[in-house]
XYZ file of C-alpha atoms in Angstrom:
405
model
C -3.358 133.776 107.526
C -0.021 133.775 109.555
C 1.147 136.139 111.857
C 2.826 139.184 110.285
C 6.255 139.925 110.587
C 7.368 142.411 113.074
C 8.740 145.725 111.882
C 12.229 145.371 110.442
C 15.154 147.412 111.588
C 16.548 149.650 108.810
C 18.590 147.568 106.156
C 22.016 148.857 105.009
C 23.465 148.029 101.583
C 27.306 147.090 101.525
C 28.952 148.881 98.783
C 32.606 149.276 99.748
C 35.520 146.802 99.881
C 36.094 147.751 103.481
C 32.529 146.916 104.355
C 32.388 144.054 102.514
C 35.516 142.405 104.317
C 34.248 143.251 107.703
C 30.819 141.306 106.575
C 32.998 138.434 105.347
C 34.794 138.306 108.906
C 31.367 138.397 110.621
C 29.772 135.606 108.499
C 32.868 133.556 109.147
C 32.226 134.096 112.888
C 28.823 132.665 112.449
C 27.411 128.914 112.701
C 25.367 126.938 110.542
C 24.323 126.921 107.124
C 24.375 129.744 104.645
C 21.191 131.432 103.741
C 21.521 133.035 100.460
C 19.658 134.689 97.705
C 20.238 137.066 94.672
C 18.025 139.728 93.122
C 18.442 140.368 89.295
C 16.570 142.887 86.891
C 14.888 140.383 84.515
C 12.896 142.416 82.125
C 14.705 145.623 82.663
C 18.223 144.870 82.006
C 19.856 142.570 79.187
C 22.338 140.854 81.568
C 21.197 138.066 84.106
C 23.698 139.421 86.803
C 22.895 139.939 90.361
C 22.232 143.377 91.622
C 21.750 142.545 95.232
C 23.066 139.445 97.126
C 21.617 138.637 100.597
C 23.322 136.553 103.127
C 22.094 135.537 106.428
C 23.726 133.027 108.840
C 23.077 132.457 112.619
C 25.393 134.200 114.852
C 26.327 136.700 112.300
C 23.010 138.584 111.105
C 21.842 139.577 107.600
C 24.027 141.189 104.815
C 23.056 142.763 101.684
C 25.747 143.214 99.193
C 25.881 145.462 95.883
C 27.777 143.228 93.524
C 28.428 145.761 90.699
C 29.986 147.928 93.355
C 31.952 145.255 95.013
C 33.266 143.307 92.306
C 35.134 140.189 93.446
C 33.443 137.868 95.991
C 36.607 135.654 96.231
C 36.987 136.325 100.020
C 33.431 135.515 100.872
C 33.664 132.269 98.718
C 36.547 131.073 100.510
C 34.688 131.386 103.811
C 31.347 129.793 102.862
C 32.204 127.403 99.851
C 32.008 124.321 101.918
C 29.233 125.140 103.927
C 25.569 124.054 103.160
C 24.065 126.980 101.320
C 20.127 127.305 101.554
C 18.480 128.600 98.604
C 14.743 128.854 97.304
C 14.774 127.849 93.677
C 18.525 127.231 93.621
C 18.468 126.807 89.714
C 17.291 130.459 89.335
C 20.355 132.000 91.210
C 23.325 129.730 90.715
C 24.242 131.161 87.444
C 24.377 134.773 88.585
C 26.249 133.787 91.839
C 28.911 131.833 90.006
C 29.292 134.865 87.828
C 30.687 136.854 90.680
C 32.573 133.898 92.282
C 30.181 132.334 94.605
C 30.150 128.485 93.804
C 28.830 126.181 96.594
C 29.652 122.650 97.013
C 26.434 121.689 99.010
C 22.973 123.116 98.618
C 19.491 122.813 100.311
C 16.809 123.860 98.059
C 13.836 124.784 99.784
C 11.324 125.178 96.963
C 12.592 121.722 95.527
C 12.297 120.320 99.070
C 8.587 121.458 99.141
C 7.854 119.743 96.036
C 9.383 116.541 97.042
C 7.492 116.970 100.371
C 4.363 116.910 98.599
C 3.336 120.585 99.356
C 0.685 121.734 96.966
C 2.153 125.232 96.343
C 5.984 125.905 96.679
C 6.291 129.687 96.298
C 8.597 131.107 99.102
C 5.648 133.051 100.787
C 3.369 130.072 100.831
C 5.537 127.719 102.257
C 6.830 129.978 104.822
C 3.119 130.678 105.923
C 2.410 126.870 105.931
C 5.580 125.731 107.813
C 6.427 128.615 109.857
C 3.258 130.442 110.241
C 4.603 133.745 109.022
C 3.020 135.834 106.416
C 5.634 137.015 104.119
C 4.810 139.953 101.565
C 6.151 139.262 98.213
C 5.034 142.524 96.484
C 8.853 143.376 95.338
C 9.563 140.057 93.491
C 9.658 141.708 90.084
C 11.126 145.124 90.701
C 13.923 146.553 88.782
C 16.840 145.662 91.282
C 19.362 147.761 89.273
C 17.533 150.825 90.595
C 20.058 152.910 92.775
C 19.456 153.775 95.742
C 17.067 150.850 96.397
C 14.096 151.792 98.526
C 14.119 150.750 102.250
C 10.924 148.740 101.587
C 12.864 146.677 99.071
C 15.750 146.161 101.009
C 13.545 144.789 104.005
C 11.736 142.500 101.601
C 15.244 141.123 100.388
C 16.427 140.794 103.948
C 13.386 138.683 104.990
C 13.815 136.427 101.999
C 17.025 134.890 103.528
C 16.515 135.501 107.310
C 13.599 133.012 107.501
C 15.317 130.374 105.458
C 17.349 128.385 108.136
C 14.152 128.075 110.020
C 12.299 126.731 106.955
C 15.048 124.613 106.200
C 14.886 122.840 109.659
C 11.195 122.528 109.299
C 11.214 120.987 105.976
C 14.177 118.622 107.057
C 11.572 117.084 109.565
C 8.988 116.949 106.829
C 11.368 115.057 104.619
C 12.530 112.676 107.260
C 9.036 111.796 108.245
C 8.162 110.803 104.505
C 11.449 108.860 104.125
C 12.636 111.227 101.270
C 15.983 112.514 103.003
C 18.092 110.582 100.345
C 15.609 111.572 97.472
C 16.179 115.196 98.341
C 20.126 114.857 98.526
C 20.016 113.420 95.105
C 17.816 116.114 93.722
C 19.912 118.827 95.429
C 23.115 117.361 94.077
C 21.650 117.235 90.578
C 20.824 120.915 90.648
C 24.240 121.797 91.797
C 25.984 119.680 88.971
C 23.453 120.490 86.187
C 25.232 121.911 83.052
C 23.675 125.251 81.816
C 21.613 124.840 78.499
C 23.620 125.979 75.527
C 21.584 128.017 72.892
C 21.457 126.018 69.833
C 20.478 127.368 66.183
C 19.818 130.945 65.114
C 18.693 132.842 68.425
C 16.711 135.311 66.088
C 14.205 132.560 65.087
C 13.087 132.681 68.788
C 11.491 136.039 67.838
C 7.821 136.042 69.081
C 5.527 135.853 66.005
C 8.183 135.073 63.473
C 6.033 132.238 62.285
C 3.726 134.792 60.782
C 6.579 136.268 58.630
C 6.470 134.878 54.889
C 9.551 134.825 52.283
C 13.157 134.638 52.753
C 13.566 138.407 52.046
C 11.104 139.249 54.854
C 12.725 136.894 57.205
C 16.117 138.324 56.476
C 14.843 141.891 57.527
C 13.455 140.106 60.751
C 16.846 138.747 61.472
C 18.797 142.134 60.913
C 16.204 144.044 63.123
C 16.619 141.321 65.864
C 20.310 141.260 65.666
C 20.461 145.354 65.714
C 18.122 145.271 68.870
C 20.093 142.684 70.421
C 23.456 144.210 69.883
C 21.991 147.656 71.140
C 20.449 146.029 74.249
C 23.583 144.288 75.201
C 25.684 147.678 74.835
C 23.337 149.472 77.190
C 22.374 146.659 79.333
C 18.660 146.990 78.673
C 16.105 144.235 78.188
C 15.575 144.042 74.362
C 11.759 144.011 74.466
C 11.885 147.339 76.353
C 13.500 149.021 73.318
C 11.365 147.736 70.827
C 8.872 144.684 71.409
C 8.868 141.754 69.297
C 5.702 142.363 67.650
C 7.027 145.821 66.172
C 10.088 143.778 64.789
C 7.545 141.380 63.086
C 5.296 144.079 61.822
C 8.236 145.883 60.223
C 9.643 142.691 58.615
C 6.042 142.026 57.197
C 5.557 145.594 55.927
C 8.781 145.889 54.319
C 9.021 149.728 54.456
C 10.677 151.488 51.534
C 12.217 154.303 53.402
C 12.931 155.677 56.795
C 9.861 157.740 56.778
C 7.826 154.859 56.003
C 9.207 153.031 58.784
C 8.624 155.958 61.125
C 4.861 155.977 59.960
C 4.263 152.385 60.644
C 1.809 152.541 63.629
C 2.647 149.090 64.663
C 6.422 149.925 64.856
C 6.541 151.363 68.520
C 8.510 151.172 71.687
C 10.746 153.544 73.750
C 13.725 153.305 71.159
C 11.571 153.073 68.148
C 11.707 156.508 67.030
C 15.001 157.783 68.966
C 17.109 154.982 67.376
C 15.320 155.035 64.041
C 18.400 155.209 62.064
C 19.596 152.133 63.691
C 16.391 150.157 62.744
C 16.297 151.626 59.225
C 20.032 150.571 58.548
C 19.023 147.046 59.793
C 16.139 146.935 57.314
C 18.378 148.208 54.381
C 20.833 145.228 55.008
C 17.805 142.821 55.145
C 16.523 144.262 51.924
C 19.804 143.939 50.074
C 21.697 141.039 51.638
C 22.633 137.893 49.478
C 22.830 135.833 52.776
C 18.966 134.967 52.925
C 17.904 132.723 55.649
C 16.206 129.227 54.894
C 12.453 129.385 55.180
C 12.434 126.183 57.319
C 15.380 124.964 59.521
C 15.867 121.251 60.012
C 15.814 120.162 63.343
C 17.054 117.084 65.376
C 14.807 118.034 68.357
C 12.061 115.465 69.006
C 8.599 117.043 67.701
C 5.936 118.083 70.259
C 3.684 115.318 71.319
C 0.414 116.760 69.578
C 1.982 115.464 66.240
C 3.273 112.022 67.393
C -0.090 110.228 66.551
C 0.452 111.161 62.993
C 4.439 110.942 62.755
C 5.284 108.161 65.142
C 2.039 106.488 66.443
C 3.998 103.669 68.184
C 5.999 106.284 70.281
C 2.683 108.109 70.949
C 0.976 105.101 72.513
C 4.395 104.434 74.563
C 4.311 108.194 75.694
C 0.754 108.070 76.810
C 1.092 104.758 78.597
C 4.184 105.759 80.339
C 2.416 108.988 81.420
C -0.635 107.368 82.977
C 1.745 104.849 84.672
C 4.036 107.592 86.207
C 0.887 109.665 87.292
C 0.086 106.592 89.430
C 3.616 106.457 91.032
C 3.253 110.262 91.681
C 0.212 109.896 93.698
C 1.637 106.923 95.459
C 4.980 108.607 96.584
C 3.301 112.153 96.841
C 5.695 113.603 94.702
C 4.759 115.610 91.633
C 4.996 113.662 88.171
C 7.207 116.065 86.493
C 9.633 115.467 89.706
C 9.298 111.695 89.449
C 10.562 112.064 85.725
C 10.718 115.357 83.533
C 8.331 115.450 80.668
C 11.186 116.150 78.256
C 13.248 113.043 79.492
C 10.199 110.691 79.305
C 9.559 112.040 75.800
C 13.229 111.377 74.685
C 12.804 107.878 76.130
C 9.413 107.008 74.263
C 10.356 108.505 70.931
C 12.911 105.724 69.952
C 12.053 102.114 70.725
C 14.538 100.304 73.074
C 16.350 97.034 71.968
C 16.128 94.877 73.777
C 12.977 96.248 75.495
C 13.852 95.262 79.194
C 14.289 96.826 82.552
C 18.155 96.909 82.027
C 17.940 98.865 78.956
C 15.385 101.114 80.406
C 17.639 101.809 83.439
C 20.744 102.218 81.105
C 18.873 105.106 79.017
C 17.328 106.717 82.075
C 20.952 106.937 83.579
C 22.352 108.269 80.340
C 19.531 110.873 80.115
C 20.326 112.243 83.503
C 17.717 110.448 85.694
C 18.630 110.046 89.425
C 18.910 106.693 91.041
C 15.876 107.078 93.116
C 14.029 107.978 90.008
C 15.307 104.907 88.054
C 14.476 102.618 91.009
C 10.848 103.974 91.287
C 9.829 103.907 87.519
C 12.213 101.772 85.377
C 9.935 98.648 85.703
C 6.759 100.832 85.514
C 7.860 102.301 82.141
C 8.927 98.980 81.030
C 5.403 97.508 81.725
C 3.808 100.624 80.220
C 5.824 100.225 76.901
C 5.055 96.522 76.748
C 1.411 97.276 77.210
C 1.505 99.853 74.529
C 3.000 97.698 71.972
C 0.407 95.073 72.411
C -2.608 97.623 72.223
C -4.717 96.938 69.213
C -6.201 99.876 67.505
C -9.956 99.972 67.435
C -10.302 100.293 63.593
C -8.015 97.430 62.987
C -9.489 94.227 62.616
C -8.143 91.112 64.196
C -7.104 88.162 62.012
C -8.001 84.920 63.492
């Protein structure tokens, strides 16, 4: 066990424009990179907005901001935008930081750096303990950060999340340099910074958990209307949809097809904190689903690559390519001490393996990898390896196929 953190001074949340501008001036007077973190209320609120933003800079101290109270962070962004920002698992926080106007040009991601350095566990608490010898408690990571006022224990936890990041970054830089992975890390950090957010495709309601058990277009219509009613209300009151009525309850109602509001209220499986208080809302959705002429298709055609478990039947040649390349990349992963999923993401490898390349040579593989978003270091490390694996896979003779002499 690492040494325990010393008792922390009381932490204050900045909620007014005057305090905010004073903090911006103090941060500008500091030196070195900007350690930054954001706390959301996932699982409690509909939005993914930041409900607390923490910043630490050497020579300035730690500052905790209340984004809903402050509003625009334009002044802070102007001061820190061109400095290096240190985040742990940056991809989780960049969207909500950008939402309030904080948009970095350079980052150092300590979670991603830990992966590239070959550390076996990359959670912030574990990495801090391994590299700094300090035990960092993480008991408030899943808290409802939209709570007001925030308890002092939570604020201390939030402050520690950023106060240790500069020292952690410095220790990780040494690890990466010693392993010859500095350029790899820089390419990965840049990729996180420039990665475009995924755009939801198709009907969002079809992601309803358990929907596959609903049979019939009319029942699916009821499920759709219930999902949309819940989503609209959750957005309106900024509450996580599942906290109003869980997915299982919507599916149960769609399968039961109640014929009256009373029958819906009597449905034991239809529960949740808003299942009865908003009963008219849910019943109105069911009525629309029961009567609409806009019936959803039972199956939706998808251009997405199917899951690998069905490849052996649907595309056996691609299945052989995928399996061979996976094994080859696993060897590279061991050799360079970087997790296989960071050497090349499983999704990217699946997309490369699904469709055969013409011509099948290293340049075509390099071109496709680049087009799919692979970084130069990844292409250099595995293009030839993937080519060799694909060639070997194409020459594999199935055990039950008799050779003709």
